[in-house]
Amino acid sequence: MDHLDHLVRSGWTRAGAADADLPAHASRWLAARTGLRPASTPVAPGSVAPVPDSALPAAVRAVLGSIVGAEHVLVESPDRLARAGGLSYLDLLRRRGAGDLAVPDAVVVPADPAEVVRVLAACAEHGVAVVPFGGGTSVVGGVSALRGGFDSVIALDLVRLDRLVSVDPVSRLAVFQAGVPAPVAERLLARHGFTLGHFPQSYERATIGGFAATRSSGQASAGYGRFEDMVAGVRVATPRGDWRLGTAPASAAGPDLRQLVVGSEGAFGVITEVTLRVRPKPVLSRHEGFVLDGWEAGAEAVRALTQEDVRGAVTRLSDPEETEVGFTMNGGWKTRAVRAYLRARGVREPCLLVIGWEASSAAALRAKRAATLRVLRGAVPLGRPVGEAWRRGRFSGPRQRDALMDAGVCVETLETAAHWSGLSALRTAVTAALTGSLTRDGRRPVVACHISHTYETGASLYFTVLVPRDPADPVGQWQRAKHAASTAITTLGTITHHHAVGVDHAPYLSAEIGDLGVDVLRAVKAELDPAGVLNPGKLIPGPATGQR
C-alpha cells in the first residue's frame, strides 16, 4: 500500500521535491518580520512513532477479511500510521513528536461499492467505528481516527475504488468511483476531451469522493463552480444498504437529497460513486498579474468583475500582506525595479490580482480578456510572467509549509466567506483575532489574506498565518489562535467555506445553522447510521470524543 507511504512522514513533500526548501532571502525576511530565530523541528521517523497494539478483535478481523480478503485488512504499524489523521498543521506537528496521534486499529481496503456496504453492516453489528479515508488531505480533523465511545476503529481506505465507470459525452456526464485521485480523473477525462476544472490546492492528493464529502471548491471556481455544482448524482453506502440519488438534470421530487450526502463528511454514509458534470477541455489559457492600490480598491474591483460576469476562470486577489509574502517567497518583491515601478504608478499598498482566462479559440480568449479589462479600472498591469508564475506554483503551498515547519514556523490556514457588504469587516476582525492571540514573547505574526472564490452576493476569505513556533506549547499556540479566529467569524461569516466541518469547526456549527439545524443533522444520522459508527466526532456538534 505504498500509495500513502508519504503520510508516515512529516508533511506533504515527497522525497526530492524541488520546491521543498526555504530560500535564504525568505528566512531573512521572516526573521525581520516575525522575530524568527534559527530553529528546527526534527522529523520523527515512522519506525519510532508510538503505535498502540490493534484493539480490533480477532473475530471481527476475520469477518472483515471474509468480505474484502484477509490481505486487505491491514494491522501493521506502517499501514495504520499512514491513515492516522490528515495534513493540518496540528496533524503534522504530531507526526513530528508534539503530542499523540490517533491511530486506527486496522485499515480495511474494499474493492467495490458492494463490499463497502457489507463492511459497514459488519462494523455496525460488531460496534466498530469507521473513518472513510481517501487522499487524507483533511485540515480540520475530518479523518482523525476517533473511536466515539467504541472499543476499536478502522480506516476504510477507498483506494481500490479507482475506476472511471462511464462517460456520457452527449449529456456531458462522467461517473467516477470515489477513490480516484484528482490528477488521475483529469487524465482519464482528457482522453475523452473533457475536464472537471476542479483544482484546489489539495489537487495532487485529494480524491473524487473527498471532494464531494467536503463540498470542495477549486482555484478555478469562477469558471467551473464549486464541486457540489458539478455533482449530478451520488451512490452512498450506509449500514442500512446502498443508496443512489440523482436521476435527472433537475427535479421537483421533494428536497434535493443529494445535498444530505454532499458535504456530509462520511457521517451519514460512505460515498462510493459520483456522477459529475464535465466540460470540454479548454484549448487555450492565459494568466496575467495586476496590482491594485489597497484592499478596498482591490475588493471593489473583484466585486465589479463578478457582478458584471466578466471574471476569469481564476480570479484571485491578495491583500498587501499576502502580496508581500508571495513576492518575497518567490524572490521578486525585494527587487528595486518592481518597487520603483509601482511607486511611479502611485501604488502605496500593493494588492496582487491574478486573472486566468480559458477558451476554445484565440478569438474567444481575446473576447473574454477584453470584457474583463473594460470593467477592471485602476489596475496596474504586471503582465503574463506574474500570472504564469502563479499558475506554475499553484500547488506549491503545502510544500512551502513543510519547509517553513522545518525552520520552526507555525504556519497554518483558515477560511471563511461573507457577503460583499461585510467582507472587509470580517477580514479586519479575523486578522485582529489572530494577531492578538499570536503576538507574544517577541513573536510577531504575519496574517495574510486572499479572495479566491467569488459570487454575485459575496466572496471567500482565505487566511495564511506565519509566526515563530512556541517551543513550550506548539499545539496550544495554534489551538488558541484558531479559537480566537473562529469566535470572530461566528458573528460575521461562515465557519467554513470549503475546508468542511470535521472536528475543528463542529463546536461553532450550531451558531451558524441553529440548534434546530443540528437536531436535523442528528436525526438524519440516526436514520442512516443507527449504531453511530460512521466517522464519530465529525460534523455534528456533541461531547468531545477524541483528539484535536
Coordinates of C-alpha atoms in Angstrom, one line a residue:
M1 CA 0.0 0.0 0.0
D2 CA 2.8 2.5 -0.9
H3 CA 0.2 4.9 -2.4
L4 CA 0.0 6.5 1.1
D5 CA 3.5 5.8 2.3
H6 CA 4.3 9.6 2.3
L7 CA 1.8 10.1 5.1
V8 CA 4.0 8.2 7.5
R9 CA 6.5 11.1 7.1
S10 CA 6.2 14.6 8.4
G11 CA 4.4 16.5 5.7
W12 CA 3.2 16.9 2.1
T13 CA 6.5 16.9 0.4
R14 CA 7.7 13.8 -1.5
A15 CA 11.4 13.0 -1.3
G16 CA 13.3 15.0 -3.9
A17 CA 10.7 17.7 -4.4
A18 CA 12.3 20.8 -6.0
D19 CA 10.3 23.4 -4.1
A20 CA 10.7 21.9 -0.6
D21 CA 13.5 24.2 0.6
L22 CA 13.1 27.7 2.2
P23 CA 15.3 30.2 0.3
A24 CA 17.8 32.2 2.3
H25 CA 16.2 35.5 1.4
A26 CA 12.8 34.2 2.7
S27 CA 14.5 33.2 6.0
R28 CA 16.0 36.7 6.4
W29 CA 12.6 38.3 5.7
L30 CA 10.9 36.1 8.3
A31 CA 13.4 36.9 10.9
A32 CA 12.9 40.6 10.3
R33 CA 9.1 40.5 10.2
T34 CA 8.3 37.9 12.8
G35 CA 11.3 37.6 15.2
L36 CA 12.1 34.1 13.9
R37 CA 15.3 32.7 15.3
P38 CA 17.3 29.8 13.9
A39 CA 15.4 26.6 14.9
S40 CA 14.4 23.2 13.6
T41 CA 11.7 20.7 14.1
P42 CA 13.2 17.2 13.5
V43 CA 11.2 14.7 11.7
A44 CA 10.1 11.7 13.8
P45 CA 10.8 8.5 11.8
G46 CA 7.8 6.3 11.3
S47 CA 9.7 3.5 12.8
V48 CA 9.8 5.2 16.2
A49 CA 6.4 6.8 16.2
P50 CA 4.3 5.3 19.1
V51 CA 1.6 2.9 17.7
P52 CA -0.5 1.1 20.2
D53 CA -1.5 -2.5 19.6
S54 CA -4.5 -3.0 17.5
A55 CA -7.7 -3.3 19.6
L56 CA -9.7 -4.8 16.7
P57 CA -11.0 -8.2 18.0
A58 CA -9.7 -11.2 16.0
A59 CA -13.2 -12.4 15.4
V60 CA -14.1 -9.0 13.8
R61 CA -10.9 -9.0 11.8
A62 CA -11.9 -12.4 10.4
V63 CA -15.4 -11.2 9.5
L64 CA -13.9 -8.2 7.6
G65 CA -11.3 -10.4 5.9
S66 CA -14.1 -12.6 4.7
I67 CA -15.6 -9.6 2.9
V68 CA -12.6 -7.9 1.4
G69 CA -10.0 -10.6 1.6
A70 CA -7.7 -11.1 4.5
E71 CA -4.8 -9.4 2.7
H72 CA -6.9 -6.2 2.6
V73 CA -7.3 -6.0 6.4
L74 CA -4.1 -4.3 7.4
V75 CA -2.9 -4.1 11.0
E76 CA 0.8 -3.5 10.7
S77 CA 2.1 -0.2 12.2
P78 CA 3.2 1.5 8.9
D79 CA -0.2 0.9 7.3
R80 CA -2.1 2.2 10.3
L81 CA 0.2 5.2 10.7
A82 CA -0.3 6.1 7.1
R83 CA -4.0 6.7 7.8
A84 CA -3.5 8.4 11.2
G85 CA -5.1 11.8 10.6
G86 CA -4.9 14.3 7.9
L87 CA -2.5 17.1 6.9
S88 CA -3.3 20.0 9.1
Y89 CA -0.6 21.9 10.9
L90 CA -1.5 20.1 14.1
D91 CA -1.5 16.7 12.3
L92 CA 2.0 17.4 11.1
L93 CA 3.2 18.6 14.5
R94 CA 2.0 15.3 16.0
R95 CA 3.9 13.4 13.3
R96 CA 7.0 15.3 14.4
G97 CA 6.5 14.3 18.0
A98 CA 4.3 17.0 19.5
G99 CA 1.5 15.0 21.0
D100 CA -0.1 11.7 20.3
L101 CA -1.6 10.6 17.0
A102 CA -5.0 8.8 17.0
V103 CA -4.1 5.7 15.1
P104 CA -6.7 3.3 13.6
D105 CA -6.8 -0.3 14.8
A106 CA -6.9 -1.5 11.2
V107 CA -7.1 -0.4 7.6
V108 CA -9.8 -2.1 5.5
V109 CA -9.5 -1.8 1.8
P110 CA -12.7 -2.8 -0.1
A111 CA -12.7 -3.4 -3.8
D112 CA -16.1 -2.1 -4.8
P113 CA -19.3 -0.4 -3.6
A114 CA -20.9 -3.7 -2.6
E115 CA -18.0 -4.6 -0.3
V116 CA -18.2 -1.2 1.3
V117 CA -21.9 -1.8 2.2
R118 CA -21.0 -5.2 3.7
V119 CA -18.1 -3.7 5.7
L120 CA -20.4 -1.0 7.2
A121 CA -23.0 -3.5 8.1
A122 CA -20.4 -5.7 9.8
C123 CA -19.0 -2.8 11.7
A124 CA -22.4 -1.6 12.9
E125 CA -23.2 -5.2 14.1
H126 CA -19.9 -5.5 16.0
G127 CA -19.6 -1.9 17.3
V128 CA -16.5 -0.8 15.3
A129 CA -16.1 2.9 14.3
V130 CA -15.4 3.6 10.7
V131 CA -13.4 6.5 9.3
P132 CA -13.6 6.8 5.5
F133 CA -10.2 7.6 4.0
G134 CA -9.4 9.0 0.5
G135 CA -6.4 11.2 0.0
G136 CA -6.0 12.0 3.6
T137 CA -5.8 15.8 3.0
S138 CA -8.3 17.0 5.6
V139 CA -7.0 20.0 7.6
V140 CA -9.9 20.1 10.1
G141 CA -9.7 16.7 11.7
G142 CA -12.0 15.1 9.2
V143 CA -10.1 11.8 9.0
S144 CA -8.8 11.6 12.6
A145 CA -9.3 8.0 13.9
L146 CA -11.7 8.8 16.7
R147 CA -13.5 5.9 18.4
G148 CA -16.5 7.9 19.6
G149 CA -17.1 5.5 22.5
F150 CA -16.4 2.3 20.6
D151 CA -13.6 0.0 21.6
S152 CA -12.0 0.0 18.1
V153 CA -11.9 2.0 14.9
I154 CA -10.9 1.2 11.3
A155 CA -9.8 3.4 8.5
L156 CA -11.8 2.5 5.4
D157 CA -9.4 3.2 2.6
L158 CA -11.2 3.6 -0.8
V159 CA -8.0 3.4 -2.9
R160 CA -9.3 0.3 -4.8
L161 CA -12.4 2.2 -5.9
D162 CA -10.4 3.7 -8.7
R163 CA -12.5 3.4 -11.8
L164 CA -13.9 5.8 -14.3
V165 CA -17.2 3.9 -14.6
S166 CA -18.7 5.6 -17.6
V167 CA -18.6 8.8 -19.8
D168 CA -21.7 10.1 -21.5
P169 CA -20.3 12.7 -24.0
V170 CA -23.8 13.7 -25.2
S171 CA -25.1 14.6 -21.7
R172 CA -21.6 15.6 -20.6
L173 CA -21.6 13.3 -17.5
A174 CA -18.9 11.1 -16.1
V175 CA -19.3 8.5 -13.3
F176 CA -16.2 8.0 -11.1
Q177 CA -15.7 5.7 -8.2
A178 CA -14.8 7.6 -5.0
G179 CA -11.2 6.6 -4.7
V180 CA -10.0 8.1 -8.0
P181 CA -7.3 10.8 -7.3
A182 CA -8.0 14.2 -8.9
P183 CA -4.9 14.1 -11.3
V184 CA -6.0 10.6 -12.5
A185 CA -9.5 11.8 -13.0
E186 CA -8.2 14.6 -15.2
R187 CA -6.1 12.3 -17.2
L188 CA -8.9 9.9 -17.8
L189 CA -11.3 12.7 -18.8
A190 CA -8.8 14.3 -21.1
R191 CA -8.8 11.1 -23.3
H192 CA -12.5 12.0 -24.0
G193 CA -11.8 15.7 -24.4
F194 CA -13.3 16.8 -21.1
T195 CA -12.2 18.3 -17.8
L196 CA -13.7 18.8 -14.3
G197 CA -11.9 22.1 -13.9
H198 CA -11.6 21.4 -10.2
F199 CA -8.1 22.4 -8.9
P200 CA -8.0 23.0 -5.2
Q201 CA -4.6 23.2 -3.5
S202 CA -5.1 19.6 -2.4
Y203 CA -5.4 18.6 -6.0
E204 CA -2.2 16.5 -6.1
R205 CA -3.5 14.0 -3.5
A206 CA -7.3 14.5 -2.9
T207 CA -9.9 12.1 -4.3
I208 CA -13.2 12.5 -6.1
G209 CA -15.1 11.1 -3.0
G210 CA -13.3 13.5 -0.7
F211 CA -14.2 16.5 -2.9
A212 CA -17.9 15.5 -2.7
A213 CA -17.8 14.7 1.0
T214 CA -16.4 18.1 1.9
R215 CA -18.1 20.4 -0.6
S216 CA -14.7 21.3 -2.0
S217 CA -14.0 24.5 -4.0
G218 CA -11.2 24.8 -6.6
Q219 CA -9.0 27.6 -7.7
A220 CA -10.9 27.9 -11.0
S221 CA -14.3 28.1 -9.2
A222 CA -15.2 31.3 -11.0
G223 CA -15.2 29.4 -14.3
Y224 CA -16.4 25.9 -13.2
G225 CA -18.2 26.4 -9.9
R226 CA -17.8 24.6 -6.6
F227 CA -17.6 20.8 -6.6
E228 CA -21.2 20.5 -5.3
D229 CA -22.3 22.3 -8.5
M230 CA -20.7 19.5 -10.6
V231 CA -22.4 16.7 -8.7
A232 CA -25.3 15.2 -10.7
G233 CA -25.7 12.0 -8.8
V234 CA -24.2 10.0 -5.9
R235 CA -24.0 6.4 -4.7
V236 CA -23.7 6.0 -1.0
A237 CA -23.0 3.0 1.2
T238 CA -24.7 3.1 4.6
P239 CA -25.0 0.5 7.3
R240 CA -28.6 0.1 6.1
G241 CA -27.7 -0.6 2.5
D242 CA -26.9 1.0 -0.8
W243 CA -28.4 4.4 -1.7
R244 CA -28.5 6.1 -5.1
L245 CA -29.5 9.7 -5.8
G246 CA -29.8 11.8 -8.9
T247 CA -31.7 10.5 -11.9
A248 CA -32.4 13.7 -14.0
P249 CA -30.9 17.1 -14.8
A250 CA -33.5 18.7 -12.5
S251 CA -36.3 17.6 -10.3
A252 CA -39.1 18.8 -8.1
A253 CA -39.5 15.5 -6.3
G254 CA -39.1 16.9 -2.9
P255 CA -35.9 18.4 -1.4
D256 CA -32.7 17.5 -3.2
L257 CA -31.4 14.6 -1.0
R258 CA -28.1 14.7 -2.8
Q259 CA -27.3 17.7 -0.5
L260 CA -27.7 15.4 2.5
V261 CA -24.7 13.5 1.2
V262 CA -22.6 16.1 -0.5
G263 CA -20.8 17.7 2.5
S264 CA -21.8 15.0 5.0
E265 CA -18.1 14.1 5.6
G266 CA -18.7 10.4 6.0
A267 CA -21.0 10.8 9.0
F268 CA -24.2 9.7 7.1
G269 CA -22.6 7.2 4.7
V270 CA -19.6 6.5 2.5
I271 CA -19.7 7.9 -1.0
T272 CA -18.7 5.2 -3.4
E273 CA -19.6 6.7 -6.8
V274 CA -20.1 10.3 -8.0
T275 CA -21.8 11.3 -11.3
L276 CA -20.2 14.6 -12.4
R277 CA -21.0 17.3 -15.0
V278 CA -17.9 17.7 -17.1
R279 CA -16.8 20.4 -19.6
P280 CA -14.9 20.4 -22.8
K281 CA -11.2 20.7 -22.1
P282 CA -10.1 24.3 -22.9
V283 CA -7.7 24.7 -25.8
L284 CA -6.1 27.9 -24.6
S285 CA -5.5 29.7 -21.3
R286 CA -3.8 33.0 -20.3
H287 CA -2.9 34.2 -16.8
E288 CA -1.9 37.7 -16.0
G289 CA -1.0 39.7 -12.9
F290 CA -2.3 43.2 -11.9
V291 CA -1.8 45.3 -8.9
L292 CA -4.4 47.5 -7.2
D293 CA -3.7 50.1 -4.5
G294 CA -5.1 48.9 -1.2
W295 CA -7.5 46.2 -0.1
E296 CA -10.7 48.2 -0.5
A297 CA -9.9 49.1 -4.1
G298 CA -9.0 45.5 -4.9
A299 CA -12.1 44.0 -3.3
E300 CA -14.3 46.5 -5.1
A301 CA -12.6 45.6 -8.4
V302 CA -13.3 41.9 -7.9
R303 CA -16.9 42.6 -6.9
A304 CA -17.4 44.6 -10.1
L305 CA -15.9 41.8 -12.2
T306 CA -18.1 39.2 -10.5
Q307 CA -21.3 41.1 -10.7
E308 CA -20.7 42.1 -14.3
D309 CA -20.0 38.5 -15.0
V310 CA -16.6 39.2 -16.7
R311 CA -14.3 37.3 -14.3
G312 CA -11.6 34.9 -15.4
A313 CA -11.9 31.3 -14.5
V314 CA -9.3 32.2 -12.0
T315 CA -9.9 35.5 -10.2
R316 CA -7.7 35.8 -7.1
L317 CA -6.9 38.9 -5.0
S318 CA -4.2 39.0 -2.4
D319 CA -4.2 41.7 0.3
P320 CA -1.0 43.7 1.0
E321 CA 0.4 41.2 3.5
E322 CA -0.1 38.2 1.2
T323 CA 1.2 40.2 -1.8
E324 CA 4.4 40.8 0.1
V325 CA 4.7 37.2 1.3
G326 CA 4.1 35.9 -2.2
F327 CA 6.7 38.0 -3.9
T328 CA 9.2 37.6 -1.1
M329 CA 8.9 33.8 -1.1
N330 CA 9.4 33.9 -4.9
G331 CA 12.3 36.3 -4.7
G332 CA 10.7 39.1 -6.7
W333 CA 9.3 41.6 -4.2
K334 CA 12.5 42.9 -2.9
T335 CA 13.8 44.0 -6.4
R336 CA 14.2 47.7 -6.7
A337 CA 12.7 47.7 -10.2
V338 CA 9.3 46.4 -9.0
R339 CA 9.1 48.8 -6.1
A340 CA 10.1 51.7 -8.3
Y341 CA 7.6 50.8 -11.0
L342 CA 4.7 50.6 -8.5
R343 CA 5.7 53.8 -6.7
A344 CA 5.9 55.6 -10.1
R345 CA 2.3 54.4 -10.8
G346 CA 1.2 55.8 -7.4
V347 CA 0.7 52.4 -5.7
R348 CA 1.3 52.5 -1.9
E349 CA -0.4 49.3 -0.7
P350 CA 0.0 46.7 -3.5
C351 CA -2.6 44.0 -3.8
L352 CA -1.9 41.4 -6.4
L353 CA -4.7 40.3 -8.6
V354 CA -4.3 37.2 -10.7
I355 CA -6.7 36.6 -13.5
G356 CA -6.8 33.5 -15.7
W357 CA -9.0 33.1 -18.8
E358 CA -9.7 29.8 -20.6
A359 CA -11.3 29.4 -24.0
S360 CA -11.7 27.1 -27.0
S361 CA -10.1 29.5 -29.5
A362 CA -7.8 32.5 -29.7
A363 CA -10.7 34.8 -30.7
A364 CA -12.8 33.6 -27.7
L365 CA -9.9 34.2 -25.3
R366 CA -9.3 37.7 -26.7
A367 CA -13.0 38.5 -26.2
K368 CA -13.1 37.3 -22.6
R369 CA -9.9 39.2 -21.7
A370 CA -11.2 42.4 -23.4
A371 CA -14.5 42.1 -21.5
T372 CA -12.6 41.8 -18.2
L373 CA -10.3 44.7 -18.9
R374 CA -13.2 47.0 -19.8
V375 CA -14.5 46.6 -16.2
L376 CA -11.2 46.4 -14.4
R377 CA -10.3 50.0 -13.8
G378 CA -7.4 51.5 -11.9
A379 CA -5.2 48.3 -12.0
V380 CA -1.5 48.4 -12.8
P381 CA -0.7 45.6 -15.2
L382 CA 2.3 43.3 -14.4
G383 CA 1.7 41.1 -17.4
R384 CA 1.8 37.4 -18.1
P385 CA 5.1 36.5 -16.3
V386 CA 3.5 37.2 -12.9
G387 CA 0.3 35.3 -13.8
E388 CA 2.1 32.4 -15.3
A389 CA 4.4 32.2 -12.3
W390 CA 1.3 31.9 -10.1
R391 CA -0.1 29.2 -12.3
R392 CA 3.1 27.1 -12.2
G393 CA 3.3 27.3 -8.5
R394 CA -0.4 27.0 -7.7
F395 CA 0.1 23.7 -5.8
S396 CA 3.3 24.5 -4.1
G397 CA 1.8 26.0 -0.9
P398 CA 1.8 22.7 1.1
R399 CA 5.4 22.0 0.2
Q400 CA 6.4 25.5 1.3
R401 CA 4.6 24.8 4.5
D402 CA 6.8 21.8 5.1
A403 CA 9.9 23.9 4.6
L404 CA 8.6 26.6 7.0
M405 CA 7.8 23.9 9.6
D406 CA 11.3 22.6 9.2
A407 CA 12.5 26.1 10.1
G408 CA 10.5 26.4 13.3
V409 CA 7.5 28.3 11.9
C410 CA 3.9 27.9 13.0
V411 CA 2.2 28.0 9.6
E412 CA -1.5 27.3 9.0
T413 CA -4.5 28.5 7.1
L414 CA -8.2 29.0 7.7
E415 CA -11.0 30.2 5.5
T416 CA -14.5 31.8 5.7
A417 CA -16.9 33.8 3.5
A418 CA -19.3 36.7 3.8
H419 CA -21.5 39.0 1.7
W420 CA -19.7 41.8 -0.1
S421 CA -21.1 44.4 2.3
G422 CA -19.5 42.7 5.3
L423 CA -16.3 41.3 3.7
S424 CA -13.9 43.9 4.9
A425 CA -15.3 43.9 8.4
L426 CA -14.8 40.1 8.5
R427 CA -11.2 40.4 7.3
T428 CA -10.4 43.0 9.9
A429 CA -12.0 41.0 12.7
V430 CA -10.2 37.8 11.9
T431 CA -6.9 39.5 11.3
A432 CA -7.2 41.2 14.7
A433 CA -8.1 38.0 16.5
L434 CA -5.2 36.1 15.0
T435 CA -2.7 38.9 15.6
G436 CA -3.8 39.4 19.2
S437 CA -3.6 35.7 20.0
L438 CA -0.2 35.1 18.5
T439 CA 1.7 38.2 19.4
R440 CA 3.8 37.4 22.5
D441 CA 7.3 36.9 23.8
G442 CA 8.9 38.6 20.8
R443 CA 6.9 36.6 18.2
R444 CA 5.0 38.7 15.7
P445 CA 2.7 37.0 13.3
V446 CA 2.2 37.7 9.6
V447 CA -1.5 37.3 8.8
A448 CA -2.1 37.3 5.1
C449 CA -5.4 37.0 3.2
H450 CA -6.8 36.5 -0.2
I451 CA -10.1 36.2 -2.1
S452 CA -10.2 33.2 -4.5
H453 CA -13.9 32.3 -4.7
T454 CA -16.5 34.9 -5.6
Y455 CA -20.2 35.0 -6.0
E456 CA -22.7 37.7 -7.0
T457 CA -23.5 38.3 -3.4
G458 CA -20.1 37.8 -1.7
A459 CA -16.8 36.1 -1.6
S460 CA -14.5 33.8 0.5
L461 CA -11.5 34.9 2.5
Y462 CA -8.6 32.6 2.9
F463 CA -6.0 33.4 5.7
T464 CA -2.5 32.2 6.0
V465 CA -0.6 32.7 9.3
L466 CA 3.2 32.7 9.8
V467 CA 4.6 33.1 13.3
P468 CA 7.6 31.6 15.1
R469 CA 6.5 28.4 16.8
D470 CA 6.1 28.4 20.6
P471 CA 8.6 25.7 21.6
A472 CA 6.9 25.3 25.0
D473 CA 3.4 24.7 23.7
P474 CA 3.2 24.5 19.9
V475 CA -0.2 22.7 19.8
G476 CA -1.8 25.1 22.2
Q477 CA -0.4 28.1 20.4
W478 CA -2.4 27.3 17.3
Q479 CA -5.5 26.0 19.1
R480 CA -5.8 29.3 20.9
A481 CA -5.4 31.3 17.7
K482 CA -7.9 29.2 15.8
H483 CA -10.4 29.5 18.6
A484 CA -10.0 33.3 18.6
A485 CA -10.4 33.5 14.8
S486 CA -13.4 31.1 14.9
T487 CA -15.1 33.1 17.6
A488 CA -14.7 36.3 15.5
I489 CA -16.1 34.5 12.4
T490 CA -19.3 33.3 14.0
T491 CA -20.8 36.7 14.1
L492 CA -19.8 37.8 10.7
G493 CA -19.4 34.9 8.2
T494 CA -19.5 31.1 7.7
I495 CA -17.3 29.0 9.9
T496 CA -16.0 27.2 6.8
H497 CA -16.3 28.0 3.1
H498 CA -14.6 24.9 1.7
H499 CA -12.4 23.1 4.3
A500 CA -15.5 21.4 5.8
V501 CA -16.5 21.0 9.5
G502 CA -14.6 17.9 10.7
V503 CA -13.7 18.1 14.4
D504 CA -12.3 21.7 14.4
H505 CA -15.4 23.5 13.3
A506 CA -18.1 21.4 15.0
P507 CA -18.2 23.5 18.2
Y508 CA -19.1 26.6 16.1
L509 CA -21.7 24.9 13.8
S510 CA -24.8 25.5 15.9
A511 CA -24.1 29.2 15.9
E512 CA -24.4 29.1 12.1
I513 CA -27.3 26.7 11.5
G514 CA -29.1 26.9 14.8
D515 CA -29.9 24.2 17.4
L516 CA -32.8 23.1 15.2
G517 CA -30.4 22.6 12.3
V518 CA -28.1 20.5 14.5
D519 CA -31.1 18.4 15.5
V520 CA -32.0 17.8 11.9
L521 CA -28.5 16.5 11.2
R522 CA -28.7 14.2 14.2
A523 CA -32.0 12.9 13.0
V524 CA -30.6 12.1 9.6
K525 CA -27.6 10.3 11.1
A526 CA -29.8 8.3 13.4
E527 CA -31.8 7.1 10.4
L528 CA -28.9 6.2 8.2
D529 CA -26.4 5.1 10.8
P530 CA -28.4 3.9 13.8
A531 CA -25.4 2.4 15.6
G532 CA -23.5 5.7 15.2
V533 CA -20.3 4.0 13.8
L534 CA -19.7 6.4 10.9
N535 CA -16.9 8.9 11.4
P536 CA -17.7 9.7 15.1
G537 CA -16.9 13.2 16.4
K538 CA -17.1 14.8 12.9
L539 CA -19.6 17.3 11.5
I540 CA -22.3 17.1 14.2
P541 CA -21.6 19.0 17.5
G542 CA -21.5 16.9 20.6
P543 CA -19.5 15.9 23.6
A544 CA -15.7 15.7 22.9
T545 CA -14.8 12.2 21.9
G546 CA -11.2 12.5 20.9
Q547 CA -8.2 14.4 19.8
R548 CA -7.8 17.9 18.4

